[in-house]
Short mmCIF file of C-alpha atoms and ligand atoms in Angstrom, two decimals:
data_model
loop_
_atom_site.label_atom_id
_atom_site.label_comp_id
_atom_site.label_asym_id
_atom_site.label_seq_id
_atom_site.Cartn_x
_atom_site.Cartn_y
_atom_site.Cartn_z
CA MET A 1 157.10 113.06 27.24
CA ASP A 2 154.45 110.90 25.48
CA PHE A 3 152.25 113.65 24.45
CA ASP A 4 152.34 114.85 20.78
CA LEU A 5 152.58 118.82 21.23
CA LYS A 6 152.52 120.46 17.88
CA THR A 7 153.38 123.92 17.16
CA ASN A 8 153.30 126.32 14.06
CA GLU A 9 155.81 128.66 12.62
CA LYS A 10 154.92 131.24 15.21
CA GLY A 11 155.70 128.64 17.99
CA ASN A 12 152.03 128.54 18.95
CA LEU A 13 150.41 125.41 19.99
CA THR A 14 148.25 123.91 17.20
CA ILE A 15 145.32 121.48 17.71
CA GLY A 16 144.46 119.51 14.54
CA GLY A 17 146.38 121.91 12.60
CA THR A 18 144.76 125.04 13.91
CA ASP A 19 146.37 127.77 16.05
CA ALA A 20 145.20 127.51 19.55
CA LEU A 21 145.45 131.32 20.21
CA GLU A 22 143.27 131.88 16.95
CA LEU A 23 140.64 129.40 18.12
CA ALA A 24 140.43 131.22 21.58
CA ASP A 25 140.04 134.59 19.94
CA GLN A 26 137.42 133.23 17.48
CA TYR A 27 135.37 131.14 20.09
CA LYS A 28 136.36 132.78 23.45
CA THR A 29 137.31 130.67 26.49
CA PRO A 30 137.10 128.35 28.39
CA LEU A 31 136.91 126.26 25.22
CA TYR A 32 137.00 122.48 24.58
CA VAL A 33 138.94 121.78 21.14
CA ILE A 34 138.65 118.35 19.75
CA ASP A 35 140.86 116.96 17.19
CA GLU A 36 138.71 114.72 14.72
CA GLU A 37 141.79 113.15 13.18
CA ARG A 38 143.14 112.15 16.49
CA ILE A 39 140.01 110.37 17.41
CA LYS A 40 139.92 108.43 14.13
CA TYR A 41 143.56 107.49 14.53
CA ASN A 42 143.07 106.28 18.07
CA TYR A 43 140.08 104.20 16.73
CA LYS A 44 142.06 102.72 13.80
CA ARG A 45 145.14 102.00 15.92
CA LEU A 46 143.18 99.95 18.60
CA TYR A 47 141.16 98.30 15.89
CA THR A 48 144.10 97.22 13.87
CA ALA A 49 146.15 96.11 16.74
CA PHE A 50 143.54 93.63 17.88
CA SER A 51 141.82 92.51 14.69
CA SER A 52 145.17 91.62 13.11
CA TYR A 53 145.51 88.85 15.87
CA TYR A 54 141.62 88.03 16.20
CA SER A 55 139.52 89.04 13.24
CA ASP A 56 136.16 88.93 15.01
CA PHE A 57 137.07 91.97 17.22
CA LYS A 58 134.50 94.58 18.16
CA ILE A 59 134.84 98.00 19.75
CA PHE A 60 131.93 99.49 21.70
CA TYR A 61 132.88 103.16 22.54
CA ALA A 62 132.09 103.90 26.14
CA CYS A 63 130.28 107.22 25.36
CA LYS A 64 130.06 108.43 28.86
CA ALA A 65 133.68 109.80 28.13
CA ASN A 66 132.08 112.33 25.77
CA THR A 67 128.50 112.16 24.40
CA ASN A 68 128.70 115.10 21.91
CA LEU A 69 126.80 114.00 18.96
CA ALA A 70 129.69 114.89 16.58
CA VAL A 71 132.09 112.78 18.54
CA MET A 72 129.80 109.90 18.41
CA LYS A 73 129.11 110.31 14.70
CA ILE A 74 132.88 110.32 14.05
CA LEU A 75 133.07 106.88 15.77
CA GLU A 76 129.92 105.67 14.22
CA ASN A 77 131.45 106.44 10.63
CA GLU A 78 134.47 104.47 11.88
CA GLY A 79 132.37 101.27 12.49
CA SER A 80 132.40 101.45 16.36
CA GLY A 81 129.48 100.21 18.54
CA ILE A 82 128.38 101.83 21.77
CA ASP A 83 128.67 101.14 25.26
CA ALA A 84 125.72 103.06 26.93
CA VAL A 85 125.26 103.22 30.76
CA SER A 86 121.89 105.02 30.86
CA PRO A 87 118.66 105.48 28.73
CA GLY A 88 119.90 108.90 27.84
CA GLU A 89 123.05 107.61 26.35
CA ILE A 90 120.91 105.01 24.47
CA TYR A 91 118.79 107.82 22.95
CA THR A 92 121.76 109.94 21.99
CA SER A 93 123.50 106.81 20.40
CA LEU A 94 120.42 106.11 18.35
CA LEU A 95 120.20 109.61 17.21
CA ALA A 96 123.97 109.50 16.39
CA GLY A 97 122.95 106.67 14.02
CA PHE A 98 124.08 103.62 15.67
CA GLU A 99 121.97 100.55 14.99
CA PRO A 100 120.22 99.02 18.18
CA SER A 101 122.30 95.77 17.66
CA ARG A 102 125.49 97.75 17.98
CA ILE A 103 124.49 99.12 21.18
CA LEU A 104 125.17 97.40 24.56
CA TYR A 105 123.44 98.76 27.47
CA THR A 106 125.15 98.24 30.84
CA GLY A 107 123.07 99.98 33.49
CA ASN A 108 123.66 99.95 37.16
CA ASN A 109 120.65 100.10 39.63
CA VAL A 110 118.45 100.24 36.74
CA THR A 111 114.52 101.02 37.23
CA ASP A 112 111.72 99.07 35.55
CA GLU A 113 111.01 102.11 33.31
CA GLU A 114 114.72 102.24 32.22
CA LEU A 115 114.68 98.51 31.37
CA LYS A 116 111.34 98.90 29.28
CA PHE A 117 112.98 101.80 27.48
CA ALA A 118 116.03 99.55 26.67
CA VAL A 119 113.68 96.80 25.56
CA LYS A 120 111.67 99.19 23.30
CA SER A 121 114.95 100.57 21.75
CA GLY A 122 115.90 97.12 20.92
CA VAL A 123 119.47 97.35 22.20
CA ARG A 124 121.42 94.57 23.85
CA ILE A 125 121.05 94.50 27.61
CA ASN A 126 123.90 93.61 29.77
CA LEU A 127 122.48 92.84 33.23
CA ASP A 128 124.01 93.73 36.52
CA SER A 129 122.09 91.82 39.08
CA VAL A 130 119.64 89.01 39.64
CA SER A 131 116.96 91.57 40.49
CA GLN A 132 117.51 93.28 37.05
CA LEU A 133 116.98 89.76 35.40
CA LYS A 134 113.81 88.91 37.26
CA ARG A 135 112.36 92.44 36.51
CA LEU A 136 113.21 92.21 32.87
CA SER A 137 111.44 88.79 32.69
CA LYS A 138 108.26 90.49 33.69
CA ILE A 139 108.26 92.78 30.75
CA PRO A 140 106.40 90.91 28.06
CA GLU A 141 108.25 92.32 25.22
CA ALA A 142 111.58 91.41 26.52
CA LYS A 143 111.44 87.82 25.54
CA GLY A 144 113.51 88.17 22.40
CA THR A 145 116.03 90.61 23.82
CA LYS A 146 119.72 89.64 23.68
CA ILE A 147 121.20 89.66 27.13
CA SER A 148 124.50 89.09 28.79
CA PHE A 149 125.71 89.48 32.32
CA ARG A 150 128.39 91.77 33.82
CA VAL A 151 130.58 89.67 36.11
CA ASN A 152 132.62 91.10 38.87
CA PRO A 153 135.70 88.97 39.07
CA MET A 154 137.74 89.46 42.18
CA VAL A 155 140.18 91.88 40.36
CA GLY A 156 139.98 95.48 40.12
CA ALA A 157 142.35 98.22 38.87
CA GLY A 158 142.24 101.89 38.14
CA HIS A 159 143.89 105.38 38.72
CA HIS A 160 141.75 106.23 41.88
CA ASP A 161 139.69 104.09 44.03
CA HIS A 162 136.45 105.72 42.41
CA CYS A 163 137.52 104.20 39.29
CA ILE A 164 137.92 100.54 40.36
CA THR A 165 134.89 98.69 39.33
CA GLY A 166 135.93 95.17 40.10
CA GLY A 167 136.62 93.41 43.34
CA PRO A 168 135.16 92.92 46.58
CA LEU A 169 134.25 96.52 47.34
CA SER A 170 132.59 97.36 44.03
CA LYS A 171 128.93 97.77 43.54
CA PHE A 172 128.98 96.42 40.19
CA GLY A 173 128.02 93.02 38.47
CA ILE A 174 127.10 89.61 39.74
CA MET A 175 129.56 87.52 41.72
CA GLU A 176 131.88 85.17 40.03
CA GLU A 177 130.57 82.14 42.19
CA GLU A 178 126.83 82.75 41.14
CA ALA A 179 127.54 83.23 37.46
CA VAL A 180 126.61 79.61 36.54
CA ASP A 181 123.46 79.80 38.44
CA VAL A 182 122.45 83.12 37.08
CA TYR A 183 122.90 82.01 33.40
CA LYS A 184 120.67 78.91 34.36
CA MET A 185 118.12 81.15 35.86
CA ALA A 186 118.06 83.34 32.70
CA LYS A 187 117.62 80.24 30.55
CA ASP A 188 114.82 79.09 32.83
CA LEU A 189 113.08 82.46 32.56
CA GLY A 190 113.04 81.99 28.77
CA PHE A 191 115.92 84.14 27.78
CA LYS A 192 118.95 83.17 25.52
CA PRO A 193 121.94 84.69 27.01
CA ILE A 194 124.37 85.34 24.50
CA GLY A 195 127.39 87.17 26.09
CA ILE A 196 129.40 87.81 29.20
CA HIS A 197 131.04 90.97 30.27
CA THR A 198 133.36 92.56 32.83
CA HIS A 199 134.88 95.92 33.30
CA ILE A 200 137.28 96.20 36.11
CA GLY A 201 138.36 99.84 36.14
CA SER A 202 139.60 102.91 34.42
CA GLY A 203 142.98 104.34 33.54
CA ILE A 204 144.88 101.09 33.39
CA ILE A 205 148.23 101.73 31.83
CA ASN A 206 149.89 98.43 32.71
CA PRO A 207 148.77 95.12 30.92
CA GLU A 208 148.93 92.92 34.09
CA PRO A 209 145.65 93.66 35.92
CA PHE A 210 143.87 93.63 32.50
CA MET A 211 145.31 90.24 31.66
CA LEU A 212 144.35 89.01 35.06
CA ALA A 213 140.75 90.00 34.39
CA VAL A 214 140.79 88.44 31.00
CA ARG A 215 142.06 85.24 32.47
CA THR A 216 139.37 85.21 35.24
CA LEU A 217 136.41 86.07 32.93
CA MET A 218 137.65 83.38 30.39
CA ASP A 219 137.59 80.81 33.47
CA ILE A 220 134.22 81.87 34.43
CA SER A 221 133.02 81.77 30.78
CA GLY A 222 134.23 78.09 30.64
CA LYS A 223 132.38 77.37 33.74
CA VAL A 224 129.12 78.97 32.49
CA LYS A 225 129.45 77.04 29.09
CA GLU A 226 129.77 73.85 31.05
CA GLY A 227 127.43 74.46 33.96
CA ALA A 228 124.58 76.33 32.25
CA ASP A 229 125.20 75.11 28.63
CA VAL A 230 125.44 78.57 27.28
CA LYS A 231 127.06 79.17 23.71
CA PHE A 232 128.63 82.87 23.84
CA ASP A 233 128.32 84.92 20.81
CA PHE A 234 130.60 87.65 22.59
CA ILE A 235 132.98 87.92 25.36
CA ASP A 236 133.35 91.49 26.42
CA PHE A 237 136.26 92.68 28.62
CA GLY A 238 135.09 96.18 29.17
CA GLY A 239 137.12 99.34 28.82
CA GLY A 240 139.96 100.95 31.17
CA ILE A 241 143.03 101.29 28.69
CA GLY A 242 144.64 104.33 30.00
CA ILE A 243 146.53 107.22 28.40
CA PRO A 244 149.69 108.98 29.85
CA TYR A 245 148.53 112.13 31.84
CA THR A 246 151.99 113.03 33.39
CA PRO A 247 155.17 113.52 31.39
CA GLU A 248 156.75 110.60 33.17
CA GLU A 249 153.93 108.03 32.17
CA ARG A 250 154.37 106.01 28.99
CA LYS A 251 151.97 104.93 26.34
CA LEU A 252 150.82 101.44 26.69
CA ASP A 253 152.32 99.38 23.72
CA ILE A 254 149.12 98.71 22.02
CA LYS A 255 150.42 96.01 19.55
CA ASP A 256 152.13 94.20 22.42
CA PHE A 257 149.05 94.57 24.50
CA ALA A 258 146.73 93.30 21.78
CA GLU A 259 149.13 90.29 21.13
CA LYS A 260 149.28 89.30 24.77
CA ILE A 261 145.41 89.59 25.30
CA THR A 262 144.32 87.89 22.00
CA THR A 263 146.85 85.04 22.63
CA LEU A 264 145.38 84.49 26.10
CA TYR A 265 141.90 84.83 24.76
CA GLN A 266 142.28 82.09 22.08
CA ASP A 267 144.23 79.80 24.41
CA LYS A 268 141.19 79.76 26.71
CA LEU A 269 138.84 79.53 23.84
CA SER A 270 140.25 76.23 22.95
CA GLU A 271 140.83 75.26 26.62
CA TYR A 272 137.08 75.48 27.24
CA ASP A 273 136.00 74.64 23.67
CA LEU A 274 134.15 77.96 23.58
CA GLY A 275 134.07 78.32 19.76
CA LYS A 276 134.83 81.59 18.20
CA PRO A 277 132.76 84.51 19.90
CA SER A 278 133.43 88.05 18.92
CA MET A 279 136.00 89.65 21.29
CA CYS A 280 134.85 93.05 22.64
CA LEU A 281 136.44 96.05 24.32
CA GLU A 282 134.74 99.15 25.48
CA PRO A 283 137.29 101.96 25.48
CA GLY A 284 136.09 105.51 26.36
CA ARG A 285 139.34 107.31 27.45
CA TYR A 286 141.63 105.66 25.10
CA LEU A 287 139.71 106.97 22.07
CA VAL A 288 138.97 110.50 23.13
CA GLY A 289 141.02 111.33 26.03
CA ASP A 290 144.10 112.88 24.27
CA ALA A 291 141.98 114.08 21.28
CA SER A 292 140.98 117.40 23.21
CA VAL A 293 142.43 120.23 25.17
CA LEU A 294 140.79 122.79 27.32
CA LEU A 295 141.74 126.42 26.56
CA THR A 296 141.46 128.72 29.28
CA ARG A 297 142.77 132.30 29.99
CA VAL A 298 144.66 133.64 32.88
CA ASN A 299 142.94 136.70 34.20
CA THR A 300 144.73 137.15 37.54
CA ILE A 301 148.26 136.59 38.99
CA LYS A 302 148.29 136.71 42.59
CA GLN A 303 151.04 136.45 45.33
CA SER A 304 149.36 135.52 48.43
CA TYR A 305 150.81 133.16 50.80
CA ARG A 306 151.47 131.23 47.66
CA LYS A 307 151.59 132.30 43.89
CA PHE A 308 148.46 131.65 42.03
CA ALA A 309 147.66 131.92 38.28
CA GLY A 310 143.79 132.37 38.36
CA VAL A 311 142.14 131.10 35.04
CA ASP A 312 138.46 131.53 33.52
CA ALA A 313 137.69 127.86 33.92
CA GLY A 314 136.97 125.81 37.04
CA PHE A 315 135.89 122.41 38.36
CA ASN A 316 132.55 123.07 36.82
CA THR A 317 134.42 122.84 33.56
CA LEU A 318 136.84 120.15 34.31
CA LEU A 319 136.18 118.04 37.40
CA ARG A 320 138.92 115.60 37.36
CA PRO A 321 141.60 117.17 39.14
CA THR A 322 139.27 118.05 42.06
CA MET A 323 137.36 114.97 41.92
CA TYR A 324 140.17 112.26 41.55
CA GLY A 325 143.27 114.34 42.26
CA SER A 326 144.08 113.92 38.58
CA TYR A 327 147.04 115.41 36.99
CA HIS A 328 146.60 117.26 33.65
CA HIS A 329 149.52 118.72 32.02
CA ILE A 330 149.19 122.29 31.32
CA VAL A 331 151.14 124.34 28.73
CA LEU A 332 151.18 128.06 27.60
CA ALA A 333 149.61 128.12 24.28
CA GLU A 334 151.93 130.66 23.10
CA LYS A 335 155.16 128.49 23.90
CA PRO A 336 154.16 125.19 24.78
CA LEU A 337 157.77 123.91 24.94
CA ALA A 338 159.11 126.90 27.09
CA GLU A 339 161.21 125.49 30.19
CA PRO A 340 159.70 126.04 33.59
CA THR A 341 161.11 128.75 35.71
CA GLN A 342 158.80 128.59 38.86
CA LYS A 343 156.32 126.59 40.82
CA ILE A 344 152.80 128.00 40.94
CA ASP A 345 149.22 126.97 41.65
CA ILE A 346 146.78 127.13 38.72
CA ALA A 347 143.40 127.96 40.16
CA GLY A 348 139.87 128.02 38.74
CA ASP A 349 136.96 130.68 39.16
CA VAL A 350 134.84 128.54 41.42
CA CYS A 351 134.15 129.65 44.96
CA GLU A 352 135.75 126.60 46.60
CA SER A 353 139.37 126.03 47.76
CA GLY A 354 139.46 122.59 46.16
CA ASP A 355 139.09 124.45 42.71
CA LEU A 356 142.64 123.83 41.67
CA PHE A 357 144.06 122.47 38.37
CA ALA A 358 147.40 122.22 39.76
CA ARG A 359 149.30 122.75 42.92
CA ASP A 360 152.99 123.72 42.97
CA ARG A 361 153.26 123.13 39.04
CA SER A 362 156.42 123.75 37.37
CA MET A 363 155.63 126.31 34.68
CA PRO A 364 157.35 129.14 32.57
CA GLU A 365 156.71 132.78 33.45
CA VAL A 366 152.87 133.12 33.22
CA LYS A 367 151.24 136.66 32.74
CA GLU A 368 147.69 137.89 32.90
CA GLY A 369 146.03 137.33 29.41
CA ASP A 370 148.14 134.36 28.65
CA LEU A 371 146.30 131.30 27.18
CA LEU A 372 146.80 127.97 28.97
CA ALA A 373 146.24 124.70 27.26
CA ILE A 374 145.08 121.98 29.77
CA LEU A 375 145.91 118.67 27.75
CA ASN A 376 144.25 115.31 27.70
CA ALA A 377 140.81 116.82 28.50
CA GLY A 378 138.83 114.73 25.95
CA ALA A 379 137.37 112.14 28.43
CA TYR A 380 135.24 112.79 31.41
CA ALA A 381 135.88 116.30 30.93
CA PHE A 382 132.75 118.11 29.20
CA SER A 383 130.80 115.09 30.11
CA MET A 384 131.20 115.72 33.75
CA SER A 385 130.91 119.41 33.58
CA SER A 386 128.07 121.34 35.40
CA GLN A 387 126.61 124.97 35.81
CA TYR A 388 127.94 125.09 39.57
CA ASN A 389 128.38 128.77 40.69
CA SER A 390 125.72 129.60 37.95
CA ARG A 391 128.33 129.37 35.16
CA PRO A 392 127.25 128.56 31.70
CA LYS A 393 128.93 125.45 30.35
CA ALA A 394 131.79 126.03 27.94
CA ALA A 395 131.67 125.51 24.07
CA GLU A 396 133.12 122.50 22.27
CA VAL A 397 134.78 123.00 18.88
CA LEU A 398 135.71 120.33 16.44
CA VAL A 399 138.91 120.82 14.28
CA SER A 400 140.10 118.70 11.33
CA LYS A 401 142.63 119.79 8.64
CA ASP A 402 142.36 123.50 9.31
CA VAL A 403 138.52 123.59 9.49
CA SER A 404 136.83 124.21 12.82
CA ASN A 405 133.27 123.82 13.67
CA ILE A 406 131.32 124.63 16.89
CA ILE A 407 129.80 121.26 17.92
CA ARG A 408 128.21 122.58 21.23
CA GLU A 409 127.47 126.30 21.70
CA ARG A 410 128.53 128.04 24.66
CA GLU A 411 125.68 128.27 27.04
CA THR A 412 124.15 131.52 28.02
CA PHE A 413 122.65 133.01 31.33
CA ALA A 414 119.15 131.88 30.02
CA ASP A 415 120.35 128.29 29.83
CA LEU A 416 120.86 128.49 33.39
CA LEU A 417 117.13 129.16 34.02
CA THR A 418 115.36 126.79 31.68
CA LYS A 419 113.06 124.44 33.24
CA GLN A 420 112.81 126.53 36.43
CA ASN A 421 109.44 127.89 37.72
CA VAL A 422 108.57 130.43 40.39
CA PRO A 423 105.27 129.67 41.81
CA VAL A 424 102.72 132.43 41.22
CA ARG A 425 102.17 132.99 45.05
CA LEU A 426 105.67 134.28 45.34
CA LEU A 427 105.14 136.89 42.73
CA LYS A 428 103.89 140.03 44.47
C1 PLP B 501 133.21 103.81 32.07
C2 PLP B 501 133.18 102.40 31.28
C3 PLP B 501 133.99 102.19 30.38
C4 PLP B 501 134.91 102.90 29.75
O1 PLP B 501 136.08 103.09 30.57
P1 PLP B 501 137.37 103.86 30.02
O2 PLP B 501 138.22 103.72 31.18
O3 PLP B 501 136.97 105.17 29.70
O4 PLP B 501 137.98 103.20 28.98
C5 PLP B 501 133.61 100.90 29.69
N1 PLP B 501 132.68 100.02 30.02
C6 PLP B 501 131.81 100.25 31.17
C7 PLP B 501 130.81 99.33 31.50
C8 PLP B 501 131.97 101.65 31.75
O5 PLP B 501 131.18 101.90 32.79
#
């Protein structure tokens, strides 16, 4: 098993040195607990691995994985940049202290208002279509904006169809064959394109598809340099580095991965005489995925046609199992290393039968009142949560070296009603 499960002298699960049971008592459940040191460690490990082979290496945290300001601030302090996919993410990133020059905005199906907002913010804009380029060129202030294009190479990869963002079925990016013409068009419209980008998918745990994407994007970069006379300041391979979710999966050997990618990168730079552009990656999951657990309490044990353990979180809190069929490892916070004795379903509290965290999961004895820890809940977890079933969103707590701080308060019933209005004619 490639998870780092830590326990204290009582045998209880600890997160960032703090007892999970004490956190649940103090802050109530369901509760997201984020380990600050783990995020820093993930960032440093990735940064060191790549920059030791290619010094001009940059990380742009894909903040849609978790946009909590404290999480973003941790990465800002580490020196990260941001991959933002919406104006809201640009707004949040600026508030977290990221310089506009360290924010790359990669929108999809972007409106004119959104383009104007991005231009005003001074961030770099990574364009996804010819339509966007043409509309950007009509914004007078856009002239000096640093732009790049997202290219869709004919390769995709990912843990689920919904997470494959390259290849012929994907809605993202411009086509490989049109790249040269699109860069020429950008120059004709008065822009100075400085970068090229791709992002082929998410949850990639095996280097091969990623290597293929690097190879393809470098070949395209070579053609664009030749055919459109573009000098690249940066080449960005997107995110997608996976983490193990099941006990069988192994961590990607990041040093080996970095060596393979940077070698290929440098070979291709010299093959096409591309100079020394910054090499960029946009990890989301890799930085924050394993830094958080979701604590949830069992309130019901039911022997129906099957045996269920019912908990106080649901797909409104953690959508991935329902949305992607994703596996999340679940342990008893009181004895995380206990051997399984049974197979049970672990179900949430939402009124939909798809609301299951696990089907037929091997678990030790589970009783009502027990605290469960759903592991690897740091990425696409809180950020995908909702108020469905009129359930206030859970709280987020940050732990570091025995200190815990609430970084997002638990919502209240009143939060369910903000922004709603009942027309006066309905009030009798
Ligand atoms: C979602 C996304 C990422 C991050 O993906 P991960 O799998 O979390 O690393 C990076 N770049 C872009 C453009 C994205 O949309």
